[in-house]
Amino acid sequence: MRTLRNIIMALAVLLPAAGAEARTAADFFTSAPSSVMPLLKPATRLDMLDYFNHGVDTRSKNSFDGPARVVLNDPSKLVIELGQISTVQLGLLEQKGDTVVVVIETVRTPIADSSIRLYGKDWKPLASDGAVAMPVAADFIPKKNRRRADAADLPALMFVRADFDPAARTFTMYNNVAEYYTADERPAALDLMRPSMQMRYDGKGALREVK
């Protein structure tokens, strides 16, 4: 009996501690350092979450007095609109018993283009140069088209919009470069490129294509 009582008491102590470790995307959003969320003060972030959770259609102001609001608040993914042309995704990637914090900023100027940063739970950057390398034009050429693409002019610039799926642990990269060109300037290589591709984090600070 004493052994059973000891087990119950031990569980009562351990369970709250385990629950305290289950942090949500909103928790990381509110605790992010200013280097990660430079345009949103901690108090502003709390207000944004409060407005969203209560169904209030009120915009907060970022540091440049632009509108900012939360548009999605799931346990593993939070999305905010930051100003008129920018959105930020903050997602949680479960990786080998640890949590990687994914921050994707997409700017429409006017073509949507994303940058991705990965952090540990302590907000230490996981990529050596800060941002993760994004796919280039050649990455969107499927194997069957590569011989034809060698003779074509690939776009010099690349515009890629990224979306993170916590459940699948994948990044979908959308090829937006065609929007940059007029019909008369459109390179022939655009017809050889895929509209999107799937990638996963390799655990070493980079993203790799899902084959």
Short mmCIF file of C-alpha atoms in Angstrom, two decimals:
data_model
loop_
_atom_site.label_atom_id
_atom_site.label_comp_id
_atom_site.label_asym_id
_atom_site.label_seq_id
_atom_site.Cartn_x
_atom_site.Cartn_y
_atom_site.Cartn_z
CA MET A 1 0.00 0.00 0.00
CA ARG A 2 2.80 2.37 0.89
CA THR A 3 4.48 1.66 -2.45
CA LEU A 4 1.26 2.45 -4.34
CA ARG A 5 0.85 5.67 -2.37
CA ASN A 6 4.43 6.65 -3.19
CA ILE A 7 3.82 6.04 -6.90
CA ILE A 8 0.67 8.19 -6.87
CA MET A 9 2.49 10.99 -5.07
CA ALA A 10 5.37 10.82 -7.55
CA LEU A 11 2.98 11.05 -10.49
CA ALA A 12 1.25 14.03 -8.92
CA VAL A 13 4.59 15.81 -8.85
CA LEU A 14 5.77 14.77 -12.31
CA LEU A 15 2.59 15.32 -14.35
CA PRO A 16 2.37 19.11 -13.85
CA ALA A 17 6.05 19.38 -14.76
CA ALA A 18 5.46 17.41 -17.93
CA GLY A 19 2.50 19.60 -18.83
CA ALA A 20 4.60 22.70 -18.31
CA GLU A 21 6.92 21.52 -21.11
CA ALA A 22 4.07 21.34 -23.67
CA ARG A 23 4.51 24.83 -25.11
CA THR A 24 2.32 26.04 -27.94
CA ALA A 25 3.13 28.24 -30.91
CA ALA A 26 1.43 31.10 -29.06
CA ASP A 27 3.77 30.57 -26.10
CA PHE A 28 6.80 30.94 -28.36
CA PHE A 29 5.23 33.94 -30.08
CA THR A 30 4.86 35.82 -26.81
CA SER A 31 8.33 34.85 -25.56
CA ALA A 32 10.26 35.49 -28.79
CA PRO A 33 13.15 37.94 -28.42
CA SER A 34 13.05 41.27 -30.21
CA SER A 35 15.62 39.97 -32.71
CA VAL A 36 12.98 37.50 -33.94
CA MET A 37 9.90 39.74 -33.68
CA PRO A 38 11.41 43.24 -33.96
CA LEU A 39 8.18 44.98 -34.98
CA LEU A 40 6.00 43.65 -32.16
CA LYS A 41 6.52 44.44 -28.51
CA PRO A 42 5.67 41.63 -26.03
CA ALA A 43 2.62 43.51 -24.73
CA THR A 44 1.36 44.01 -28.29
CA ARG A 45 1.65 40.28 -28.97
CA LEU A 46 -0.43 39.49 -25.90
CA ASP A 47 -3.08 41.96 -27.06
CA MET A 48 -3.15 40.39 -30.52
CA LEU A 49 -3.73 36.93 -29.07
CA ASP A 50 -6.41 38.23 -26.74
CA TYR A 51 -8.29 39.89 -29.61
CA PHE A 52 -8.13 36.72 -31.73
CA ASN A 53 -9.14 34.35 -28.94
CA HIS A 54 -12.17 36.51 -28.13
CA GLY A 55 -13.21 36.93 -31.77
CA VAL A 56 -12.58 40.68 -31.76
CA ASP A 57 -11.70 42.13 -35.17
CA THR A 58 -9.27 44.71 -33.81
CA ARG A 59 -5.86 45.43 -35.30
CA SER A 60 -2.91 46.19 -33.08
CA LYS A 61 -0.11 48.47 -34.23
CA ASN A 62 3.42 47.38 -34.99
CA SER A 63 6.46 49.56 -34.31
CA PHE A 64 5.88 51.47 -37.57
CA ASP A 65 2.19 52.06 -36.70
CA GLY A 66 1.09 49.54 -39.32
CA PRO A 67 -1.74 47.08 -38.62
CA ALA A 68 -0.96 43.71 -37.08
CA ARG A 69 -3.26 40.85 -36.12
CA VAL A 70 -3.34 37.10 -35.52
CA VAL A 71 -5.28 35.20 -38.22
CA LEU A 72 -4.55 31.60 -37.09
CA ASN A 73 -3.80 30.23 -33.63
CA ASP A 74 -3.38 26.46 -33.56
CA PRO A 75 -1.25 24.69 -30.94
CA SER A 76 1.52 24.00 -33.47
CA LYS A 77 1.12 26.95 -35.83
CA LEU A 78 0.37 30.65 -35.50
CA VAL A 79 -0.01 33.09 -38.39
CA ILE A 80 -0.01 36.87 -38.16
CA GLU A 81 -0.54 39.63 -40.67
CA LEU A 82 2.14 42.24 -40.16
CA GLY A 83 1.41 45.41 -42.05
CA GLN A 84 -0.22 45.47 -45.48
CA ILE A 85 2.28 43.30 -47.36
CA SER A 86 3.80 40.90 -44.84
CA THR A 87 2.73 37.71 -43.06
CA VAL A 88 4.62 35.66 -40.48
CA GLN A 89 4.14 31.97 -39.71
CA LEU A 90 5.46 30.57 -36.44
CA GLY A 91 5.32 26.78 -36.36
CA LEU A 92 6.57 23.98 -34.12
CA LEU A 93 8.47 21.13 -35.76
CA GLU A 94 8.89 18.04 -33.59
CA GLN A 95 12.30 16.62 -34.43
CA LYS A 96 13.81 13.59 -32.65
CA GLY A 97 12.21 14.35 -29.31
CA ASP A 98 13.01 18.05 -29.52
CA THR A 99 11.15 21.10 -30.81
CA VAL A 100 12.36 23.29 -33.67
CA VAL A 101 10.72 26.71 -33.92
CA VAL A 102 9.99 27.63 -37.54
CA VAL A 103 9.59 31.30 -38.47
CA ILE A 104 8.54 32.07 -42.04
CA GLU A 105 8.20 35.68 -43.19
CA THR A 106 6.52 36.28 -46.53
CA VAL A 107 6.64 39.71 -48.14
CA ARG A 108 4.55 40.75 -51.15
CA THR A 109 6.46 43.45 -53.06
CA PRO A 110 4.34 42.71 -55.07
CA ILE A 111 5.36 39.08 -55.70
CA ALA A 112 5.18 36.86 -52.61
CA ASP A 113 8.65 35.80 -51.49
CA SER A 114 9.52 34.00 -48.25
CA SER A 115 12.47 33.62 -45.93
CA ILE A 116 12.75 30.84 -43.34
CA ARG A 117 14.56 30.85 -40.01
CA LEU A 118 14.85 27.90 -37.65
CA TYR A 119 15.49 28.13 -33.91
CA GLY A 120 15.91 25.86 -30.94
CA LYS A 121 13.61 26.17 -27.93
CA ASP A 122 16.13 28.63 -26.47
CA TRP A 123 15.86 30.78 -29.63
CA LYS A 124 19.36 29.88 -30.74
CA PRO A 125 19.51 29.91 -34.58
CA LEU A 126 19.96 26.47 -36.11
CA ALA A 127 21.13 27.59 -39.57
CA SER A 128 24.77 28.70 -39.71
CA ASP A 129 24.01 31.89 -41.64
CA GLY A 130 20.70 32.68 -39.93
CA ALA A 131 18.20 32.12 -42.74
CA VAL A 132 17.73 28.73 -44.39
CA ALA A 133 18.79 28.49 -48.04
CA MET A 134 15.73 28.64 -50.28
CA PRO A 135 15.34 26.61 -53.50
CA VAL A 136 16.70 28.16 -56.68
CA ALA A 137 15.24 27.95 -60.19
CA ALA A 138 17.08 24.72 -61.06
CA ASP A 139 15.54 22.98 -58.04
CA PHE A 140 12.09 23.32 -59.60
CA ILE A 141 13.15 21.51 -62.79
CA PRO A 142 11.99 17.86 -62.62
CA LYS A 143 14.44 15.20 -63.71
CA LYS A 144 12.58 14.49 -66.96
CA ASN A 145 13.01 18.14 -68.06
CA ARG A 146 16.63 18.72 -67.05
CA ARG A 147 18.14 18.02 -70.45
CA ARG A 148 15.80 20.50 -72.10
CA ALA A 149 16.41 23.02 -69.32
CA ASP A 150 20.16 22.98 -69.99
CA ALA A 151 19.52 24.70 -73.31
CA ALA A 152 17.03 27.19 -71.89
CA ASP A 153 17.57 30.37 -69.96
CA LEU A 154 16.64 29.86 -66.31
CA PRO A 155 15.24 32.85 -64.44
CA ALA A 156 17.99 34.96 -62.89
CA LEU A 157 15.72 35.86 -59.97
CA MET A 158 13.56 33.48 -57.94
CA PHE A 159 10.42 34.17 -55.92
CA VAL A 160 9.31 31.35 -53.62
CA ARG A 161 6.43 31.39 -51.15
CA ALA A 162 6.79 28.89 -48.30
CA ASP A 163 4.13 27.24 -46.15
CA PHE A 164 4.80 24.95 -43.17
CA ASP A 165 2.62 21.96 -42.22
CA PRO A 166 3.36 20.87 -38.62
CA ALA A 167 1.38 17.64 -38.90
CA ALA A 168 3.24 16.44 -42.01
CA ARG A 169 6.48 18.13 -40.90
CA THR A 170 6.91 19.45 -44.43
CA PHE A 171 7.56 22.78 -46.12
CA THR A 172 5.72 23.43 -49.38
CA MET A 173 7.64 25.76 -51.67
CA TYR A 174 5.49 27.53 -54.26
CA ASN A 175 7.17 28.77 -57.43
CA ASN A 176 5.99 32.37 -58.00
CA VAL A 177 8.63 33.52 -60.47
CA ALA A 178 6.25 33.55 -63.47
CA GLU A 179 4.49 36.55 -61.94
CA TYR A 180 7.68 38.59 -62.41
CA TYR A 181 7.56 38.44 -66.20
CA THR A 182 5.31 39.93 -68.83
CA ALA A 183 4.08 37.66 -71.63
CA ASP A 184 6.72 39.07 -74.00
CA GLU A 185 9.60 38.58 -71.53
CA ARG A 186 8.61 35.13 -70.29
CA PRO A 187 11.62 32.72 -70.42
CA ALA A 188 10.98 29.37 -72.09
CA ALA A 189 12.34 27.59 -69.02
CA LEU A 190 9.27 28.60 -67.01
CA ASP A 191 7.26 25.94 -68.82
CA LEU A 192 9.73 23.29 -67.62
CA MET A 193 9.49 24.22 -63.94
CA ARG A 194 7.25 22.64 -61.32
CA PRO A 195 4.68 24.87 -59.58
CA SER A 196 5.70 23.57 -56.14
CA MET A 197 7.91 21.16 -54.24
CA GLN A 198 7.98 19.54 -50.79
CA MET A 199 10.92 19.82 -48.42
CA ARG A 200 11.84 18.62 -44.92
CA TYR A 201 14.31 19.77 -42.29
CA ASP A 202 17.42 17.57 -42.27
CA GLY A 203 18.28 18.19 -38.62
CA LYS A 204 21.48 19.99 -39.62
CA GLY A 205 20.25 23.50 -40.37
CA ALA A 206 19.05 22.92 -43.94
CA LEU A 207 15.99 21.82 -45.90
CA ARG A 208 16.05 18.86 -48.30
CA GLU A 209 13.58 17.92 -51.02
CA VAL A 210 11.17 15.10 -50.27
CA LYS A 211 11.83 12.54 -53.01
#
